[in-house]
PDB file of C-alpha atoms in Angstrom:
ATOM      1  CA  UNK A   1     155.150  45.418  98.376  1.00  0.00           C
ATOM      2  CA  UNK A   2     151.475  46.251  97.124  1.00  0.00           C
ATOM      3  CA  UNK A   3     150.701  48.242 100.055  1.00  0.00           C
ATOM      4  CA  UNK A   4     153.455  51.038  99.310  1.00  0.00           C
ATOM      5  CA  UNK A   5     151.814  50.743  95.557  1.00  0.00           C
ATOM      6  CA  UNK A   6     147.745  51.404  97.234  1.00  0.00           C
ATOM      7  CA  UNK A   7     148.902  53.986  99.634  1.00  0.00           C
ATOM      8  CA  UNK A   8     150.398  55.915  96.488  1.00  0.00           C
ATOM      9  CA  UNK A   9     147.483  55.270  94.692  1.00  0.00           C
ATOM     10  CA  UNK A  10     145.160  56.471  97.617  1.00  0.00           C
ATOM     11  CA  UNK A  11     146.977  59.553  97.737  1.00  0.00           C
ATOM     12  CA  UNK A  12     146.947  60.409  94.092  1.00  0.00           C
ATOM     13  CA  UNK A  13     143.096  59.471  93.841  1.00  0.00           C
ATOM     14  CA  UNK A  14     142.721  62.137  96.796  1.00  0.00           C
ATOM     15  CA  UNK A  15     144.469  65.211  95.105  1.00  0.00           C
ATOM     16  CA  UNK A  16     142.449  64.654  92.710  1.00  0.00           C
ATOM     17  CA  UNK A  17     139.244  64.609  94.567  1.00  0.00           C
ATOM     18  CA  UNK A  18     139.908  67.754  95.995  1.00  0.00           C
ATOM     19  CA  UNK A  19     141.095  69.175  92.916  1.00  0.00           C
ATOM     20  CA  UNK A  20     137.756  68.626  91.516  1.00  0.00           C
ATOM     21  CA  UNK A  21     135.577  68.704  95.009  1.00  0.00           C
ATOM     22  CA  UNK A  22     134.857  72.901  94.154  1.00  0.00           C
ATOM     23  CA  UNK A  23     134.122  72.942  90.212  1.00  0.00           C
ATOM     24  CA  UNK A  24     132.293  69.491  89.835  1.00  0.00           C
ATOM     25  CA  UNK A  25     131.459  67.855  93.172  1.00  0.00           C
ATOM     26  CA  UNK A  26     129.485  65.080  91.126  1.00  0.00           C
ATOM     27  CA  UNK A  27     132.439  63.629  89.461  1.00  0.00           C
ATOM     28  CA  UNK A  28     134.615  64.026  92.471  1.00  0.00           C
ATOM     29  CA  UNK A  29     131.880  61.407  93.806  1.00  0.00           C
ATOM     30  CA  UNK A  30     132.630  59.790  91.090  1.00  0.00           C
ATOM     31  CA  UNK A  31     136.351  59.747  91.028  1.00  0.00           C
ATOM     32  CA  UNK A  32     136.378  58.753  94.984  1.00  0.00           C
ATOM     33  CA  UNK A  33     134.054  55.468  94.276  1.00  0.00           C
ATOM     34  CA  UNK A  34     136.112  54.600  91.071  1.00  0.00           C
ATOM     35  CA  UNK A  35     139.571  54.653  92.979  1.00  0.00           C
ATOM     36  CA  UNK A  36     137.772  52.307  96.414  1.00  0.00           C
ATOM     37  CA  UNK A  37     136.936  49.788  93.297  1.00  0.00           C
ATOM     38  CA  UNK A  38     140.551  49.792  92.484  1.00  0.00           C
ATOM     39  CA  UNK A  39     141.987  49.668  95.346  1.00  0.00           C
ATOM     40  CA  UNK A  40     139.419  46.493  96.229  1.00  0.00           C
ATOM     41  CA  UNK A  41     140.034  44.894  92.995  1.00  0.00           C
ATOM     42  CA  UNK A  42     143.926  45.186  93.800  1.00  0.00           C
ATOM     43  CA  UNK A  43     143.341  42.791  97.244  1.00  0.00           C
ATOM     44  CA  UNK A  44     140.629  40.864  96.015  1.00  0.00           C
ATOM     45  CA  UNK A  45     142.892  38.017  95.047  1.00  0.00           C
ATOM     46  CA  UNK A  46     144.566  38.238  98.359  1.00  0.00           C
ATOM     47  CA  UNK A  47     140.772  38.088 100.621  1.00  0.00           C
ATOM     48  CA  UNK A  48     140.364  35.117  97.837  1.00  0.00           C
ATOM     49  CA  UNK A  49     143.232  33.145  99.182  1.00  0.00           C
ATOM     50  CA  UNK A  50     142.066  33.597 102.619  1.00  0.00           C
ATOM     51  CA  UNK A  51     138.598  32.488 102.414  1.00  0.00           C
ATOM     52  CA  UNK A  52     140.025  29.131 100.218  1.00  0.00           C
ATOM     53  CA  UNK A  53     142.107  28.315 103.367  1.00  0.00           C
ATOM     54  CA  UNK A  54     139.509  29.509 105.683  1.00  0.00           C
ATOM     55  CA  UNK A  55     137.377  26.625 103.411  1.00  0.00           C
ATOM     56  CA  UNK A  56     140.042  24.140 103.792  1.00  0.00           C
ATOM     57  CA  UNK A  57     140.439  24.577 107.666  1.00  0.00           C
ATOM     58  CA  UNK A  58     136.805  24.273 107.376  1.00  0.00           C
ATOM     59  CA  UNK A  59     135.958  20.760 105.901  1.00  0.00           C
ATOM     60  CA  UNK A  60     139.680  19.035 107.606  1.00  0.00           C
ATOM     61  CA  UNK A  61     137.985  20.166 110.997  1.00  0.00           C
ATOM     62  CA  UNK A  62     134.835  18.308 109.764  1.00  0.00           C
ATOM     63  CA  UNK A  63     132.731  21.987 110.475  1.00  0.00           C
ATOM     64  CA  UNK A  64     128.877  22.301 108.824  1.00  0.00           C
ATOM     65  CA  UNK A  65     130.264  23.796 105.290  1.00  0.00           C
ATOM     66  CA  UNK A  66     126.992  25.585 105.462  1.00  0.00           C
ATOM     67  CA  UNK A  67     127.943  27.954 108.904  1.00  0.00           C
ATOM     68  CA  UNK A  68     131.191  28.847 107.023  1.00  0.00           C
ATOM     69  CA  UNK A  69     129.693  29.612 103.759  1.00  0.00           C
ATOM     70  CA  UNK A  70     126.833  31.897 105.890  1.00  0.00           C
ATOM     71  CA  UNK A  71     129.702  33.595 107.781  1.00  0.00           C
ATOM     72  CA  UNK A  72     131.168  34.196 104.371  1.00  0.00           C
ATOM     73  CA  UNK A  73     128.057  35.566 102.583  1.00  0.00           C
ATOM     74  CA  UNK A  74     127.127  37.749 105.313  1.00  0.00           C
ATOM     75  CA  UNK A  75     130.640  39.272 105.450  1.00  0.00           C
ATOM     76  CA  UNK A  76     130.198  39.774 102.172  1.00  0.00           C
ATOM     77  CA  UNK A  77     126.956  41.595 102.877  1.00  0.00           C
ATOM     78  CA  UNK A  78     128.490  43.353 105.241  1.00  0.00           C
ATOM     79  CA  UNK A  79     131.193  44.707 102.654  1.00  0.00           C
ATOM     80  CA  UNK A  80     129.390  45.888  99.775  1.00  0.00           C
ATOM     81  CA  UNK A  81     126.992  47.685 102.413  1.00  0.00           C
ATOM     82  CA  UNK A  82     129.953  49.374 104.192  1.00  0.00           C
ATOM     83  CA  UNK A  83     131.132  50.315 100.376  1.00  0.00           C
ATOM     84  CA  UNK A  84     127.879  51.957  99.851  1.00  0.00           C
ATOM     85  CA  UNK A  85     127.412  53.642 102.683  1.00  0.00           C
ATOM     86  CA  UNK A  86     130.685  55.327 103.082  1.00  0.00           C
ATOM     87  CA  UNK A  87     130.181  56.621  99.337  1.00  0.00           C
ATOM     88  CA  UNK A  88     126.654  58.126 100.499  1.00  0.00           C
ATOM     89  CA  UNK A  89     128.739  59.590 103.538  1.00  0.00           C
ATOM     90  CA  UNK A  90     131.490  60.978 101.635  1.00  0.00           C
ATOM     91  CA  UNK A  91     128.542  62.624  99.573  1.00  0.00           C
ATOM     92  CA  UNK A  92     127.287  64.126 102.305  1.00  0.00           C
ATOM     93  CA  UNK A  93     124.243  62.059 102.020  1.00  0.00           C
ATOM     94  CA  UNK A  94     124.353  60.471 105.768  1.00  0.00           C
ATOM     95  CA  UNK A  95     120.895  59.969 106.034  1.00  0.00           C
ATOM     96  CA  UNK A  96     120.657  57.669 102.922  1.00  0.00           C
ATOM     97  CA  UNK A  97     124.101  55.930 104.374  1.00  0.00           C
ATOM     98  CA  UNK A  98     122.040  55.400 107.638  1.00  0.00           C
ATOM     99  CA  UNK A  99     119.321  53.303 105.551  1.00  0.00           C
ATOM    100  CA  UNK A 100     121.515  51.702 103.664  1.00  0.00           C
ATOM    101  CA  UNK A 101     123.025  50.317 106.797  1.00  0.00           C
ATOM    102  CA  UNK A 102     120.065  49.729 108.408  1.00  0.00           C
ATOM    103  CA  UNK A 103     119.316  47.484 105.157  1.00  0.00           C
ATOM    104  CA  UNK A 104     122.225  45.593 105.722  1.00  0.00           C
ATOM    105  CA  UNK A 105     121.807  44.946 109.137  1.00  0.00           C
ATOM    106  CA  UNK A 106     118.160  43.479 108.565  1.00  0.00           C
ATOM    107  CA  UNK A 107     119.690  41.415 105.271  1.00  0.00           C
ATOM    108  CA  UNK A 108     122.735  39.768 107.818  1.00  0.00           C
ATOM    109  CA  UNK A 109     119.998  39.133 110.528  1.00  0.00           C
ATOM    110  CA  UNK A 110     117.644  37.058 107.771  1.00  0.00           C
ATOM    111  CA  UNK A 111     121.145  34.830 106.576  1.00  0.00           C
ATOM    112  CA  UNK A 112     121.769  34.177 110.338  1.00  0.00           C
ATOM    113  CA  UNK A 113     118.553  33.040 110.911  1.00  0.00           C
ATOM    114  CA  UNK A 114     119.452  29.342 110.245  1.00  0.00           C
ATOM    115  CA  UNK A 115     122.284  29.521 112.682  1.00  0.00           C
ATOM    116  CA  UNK A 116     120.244  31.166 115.402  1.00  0.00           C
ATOM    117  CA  UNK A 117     117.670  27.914 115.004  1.00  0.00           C
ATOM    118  CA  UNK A 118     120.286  25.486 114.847  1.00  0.00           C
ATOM    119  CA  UNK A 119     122.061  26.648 118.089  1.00  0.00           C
ATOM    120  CA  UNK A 120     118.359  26.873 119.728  1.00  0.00           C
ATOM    121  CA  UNK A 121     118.016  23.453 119.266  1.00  0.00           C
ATOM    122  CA  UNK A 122     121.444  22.318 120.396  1.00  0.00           C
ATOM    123  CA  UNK A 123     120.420  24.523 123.951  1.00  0.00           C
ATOM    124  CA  UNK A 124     117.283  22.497 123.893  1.00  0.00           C
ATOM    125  CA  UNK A 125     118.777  19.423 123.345  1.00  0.00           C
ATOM    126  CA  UNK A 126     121.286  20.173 126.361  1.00  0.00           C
ATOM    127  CA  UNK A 127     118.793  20.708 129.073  1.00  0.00           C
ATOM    128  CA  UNK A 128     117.512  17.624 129.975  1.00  0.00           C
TER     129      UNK A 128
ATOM    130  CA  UNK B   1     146.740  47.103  87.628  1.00  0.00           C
ATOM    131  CA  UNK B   2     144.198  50.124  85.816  1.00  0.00           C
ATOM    132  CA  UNK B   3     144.875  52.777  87.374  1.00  0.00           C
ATOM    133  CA  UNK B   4     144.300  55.008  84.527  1.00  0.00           C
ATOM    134  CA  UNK B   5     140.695  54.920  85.168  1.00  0.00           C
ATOM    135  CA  UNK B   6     141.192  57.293  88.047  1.00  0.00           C
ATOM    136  CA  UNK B   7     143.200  59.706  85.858  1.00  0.00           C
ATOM    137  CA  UNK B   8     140.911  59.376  82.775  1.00  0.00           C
ATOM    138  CA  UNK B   9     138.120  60.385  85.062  1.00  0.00           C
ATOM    139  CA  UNK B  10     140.024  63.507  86.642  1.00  0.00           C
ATOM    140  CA  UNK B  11     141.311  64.263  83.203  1.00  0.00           C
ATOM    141  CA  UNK B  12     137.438  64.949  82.342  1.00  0.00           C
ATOM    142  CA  UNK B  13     136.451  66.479  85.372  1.00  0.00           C
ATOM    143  CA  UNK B  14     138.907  69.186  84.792  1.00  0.00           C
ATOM    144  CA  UNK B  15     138.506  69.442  80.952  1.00  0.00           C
ATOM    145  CA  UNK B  16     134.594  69.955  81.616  1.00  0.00           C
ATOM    146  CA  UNK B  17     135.111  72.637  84.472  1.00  0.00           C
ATOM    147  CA  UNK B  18     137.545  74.519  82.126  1.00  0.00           C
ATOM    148  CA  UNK B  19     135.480  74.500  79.386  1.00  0.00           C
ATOM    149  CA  UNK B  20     132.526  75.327  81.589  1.00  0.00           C
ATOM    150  CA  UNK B  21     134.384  78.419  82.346  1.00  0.00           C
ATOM    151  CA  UNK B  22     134.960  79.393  78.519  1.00  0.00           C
ATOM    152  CA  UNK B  23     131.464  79.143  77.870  1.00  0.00           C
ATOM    153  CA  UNK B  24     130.336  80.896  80.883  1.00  0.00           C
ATOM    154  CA  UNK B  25     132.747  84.021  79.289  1.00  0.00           C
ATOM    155  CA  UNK B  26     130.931  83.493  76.174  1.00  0.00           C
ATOM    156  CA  UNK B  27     128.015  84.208  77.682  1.00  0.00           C
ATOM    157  CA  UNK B  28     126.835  80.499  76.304  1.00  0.00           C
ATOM    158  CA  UNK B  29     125.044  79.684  79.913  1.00  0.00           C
ATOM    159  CA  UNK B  30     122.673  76.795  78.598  1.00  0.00           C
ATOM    160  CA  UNK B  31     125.357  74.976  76.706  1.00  0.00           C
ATOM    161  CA  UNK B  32     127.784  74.858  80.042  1.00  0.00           C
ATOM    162  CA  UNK B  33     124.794  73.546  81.750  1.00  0.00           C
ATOM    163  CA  UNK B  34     124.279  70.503  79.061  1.00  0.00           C
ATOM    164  CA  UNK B  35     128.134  70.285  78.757  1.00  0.00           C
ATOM    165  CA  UNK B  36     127.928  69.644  82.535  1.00  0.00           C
ATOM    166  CA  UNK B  37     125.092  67.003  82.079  1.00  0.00           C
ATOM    167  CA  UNK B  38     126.858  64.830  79.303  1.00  0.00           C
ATOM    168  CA  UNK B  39     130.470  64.963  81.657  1.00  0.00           C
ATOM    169  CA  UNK B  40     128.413  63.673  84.273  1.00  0.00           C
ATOM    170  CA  UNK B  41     127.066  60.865  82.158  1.00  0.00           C
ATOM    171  CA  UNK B  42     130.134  59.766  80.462  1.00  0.00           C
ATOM    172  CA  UNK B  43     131.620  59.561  83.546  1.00  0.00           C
ATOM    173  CA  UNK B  44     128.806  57.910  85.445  1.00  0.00           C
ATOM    174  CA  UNK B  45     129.213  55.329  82.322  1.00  0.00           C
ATOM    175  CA  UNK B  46     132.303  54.236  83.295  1.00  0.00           C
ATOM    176  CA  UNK B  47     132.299  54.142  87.048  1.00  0.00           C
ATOM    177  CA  UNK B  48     128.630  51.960  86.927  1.00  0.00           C
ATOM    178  CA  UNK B  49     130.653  49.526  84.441  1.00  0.00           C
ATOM    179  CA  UNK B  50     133.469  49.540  87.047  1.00  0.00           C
ATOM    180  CA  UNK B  51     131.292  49.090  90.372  1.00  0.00           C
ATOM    181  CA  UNK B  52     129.456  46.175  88.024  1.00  0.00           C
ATOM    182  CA  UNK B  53     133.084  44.201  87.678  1.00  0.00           C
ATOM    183  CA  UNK B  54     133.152  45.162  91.380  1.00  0.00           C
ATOM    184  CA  UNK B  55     130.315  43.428  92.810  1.00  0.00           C
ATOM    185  CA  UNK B  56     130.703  40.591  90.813  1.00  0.00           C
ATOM    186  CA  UNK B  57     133.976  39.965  92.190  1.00  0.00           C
ATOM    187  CA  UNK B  58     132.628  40.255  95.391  1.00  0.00           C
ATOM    188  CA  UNK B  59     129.759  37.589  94.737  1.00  0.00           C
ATOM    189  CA  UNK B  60     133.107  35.339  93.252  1.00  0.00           C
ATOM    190  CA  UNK B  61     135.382  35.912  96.501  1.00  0.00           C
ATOM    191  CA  UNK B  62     132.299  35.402  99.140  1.00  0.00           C
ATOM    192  CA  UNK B  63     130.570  32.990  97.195  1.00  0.00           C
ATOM    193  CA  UNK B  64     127.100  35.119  97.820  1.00  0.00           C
ATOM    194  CA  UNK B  65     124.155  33.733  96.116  1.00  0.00           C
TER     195      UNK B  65
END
């Protein structure tokens, strides 16, 4: 089970952080960042599976591959923004985590933008 | 999976702050300080290559650009 393996892991990574959080905050920055990319990297192949089938649903239910593959960028977006801002947080940097997210939210509004048109036009269509 | 990336990093964290100690006895102030600086850049070194491999898998799994 890989979960009793990443809690372990989590654990260890956090001794450590604390162990060096006193002499040398920097690298315990460091060290906390390096052990969220391994602990990624160890479910990565698992979100990988997910989206495939996600994908397959997709196209047998005959749905626009292009809303799926927008939903799927902007959770990816969403990801890699949560990644950095919880780093900036952790380094007690929460005003840089704030613009960071506020980044993010303006990058996930532009990639919805064709899906906000597409349903205005449906609604138009609709009303008579 | 590499999880000796975690413990390599520790490893120098706490070889740095010890020596950072013996130099501070030695009354070798300047040299802790640089000592500090090139920890802090090896280090940096191998997390940036690791948060690299990172987001590339991430562009891979979500298909982003």
């Amino acid at each position: 089970m890989e979960i009793v393996q990443i809690v372990g892991f989590g654990l260890i990574a956090a001794v450590l952080v604390v162990l060096l959080k006193n002499q040398r905050p920097e690298i315990a920055v460091l060290l906390s960042v390096a052990a969220g990319v391994i602990i990624f990297l160890l479910v990565a192949t698992k979100i990988k599976a997910v989206v495939d089938v996600l994908g397959d649903l997709a196209d047998h239910a005959q749905v626009n591959s292009f809303y799926l593959a927008t939903v799927l960028k902007i959770v990816g977006v969403a990801y890699i923004a949560e990644f950095g801002a919880q780093v900036c947080r952790d380094a007690g940097e929460s005003a840089i985590a704030a613009k960071v997210e506020f980044a993010a939210k303006v990058l996930v509004m532009v990639l919805s933008l064709p899906i906000i048109a597409a349903i205005m036009e449906s609604i138009i269509r609709l009303i008579p | 999976m590499n999880f000796d990336l975690v413990f390599k990093i520790a490893g120098i964290g706490i070889l740095i702050s010890v020596l950072n100690m013996v130099l501070k006895q030695a009354g070798k102030e300047e040299q802790a300080q640089l000592l500090t600086l090139g920890g802090v850049v090896v280090v940096l070194i191998l997390v940036v290559q690791f948060i690299g491999q990172l987001f590339g898998l991430v562009k891979q799994v979500f298909n982003l650009y």
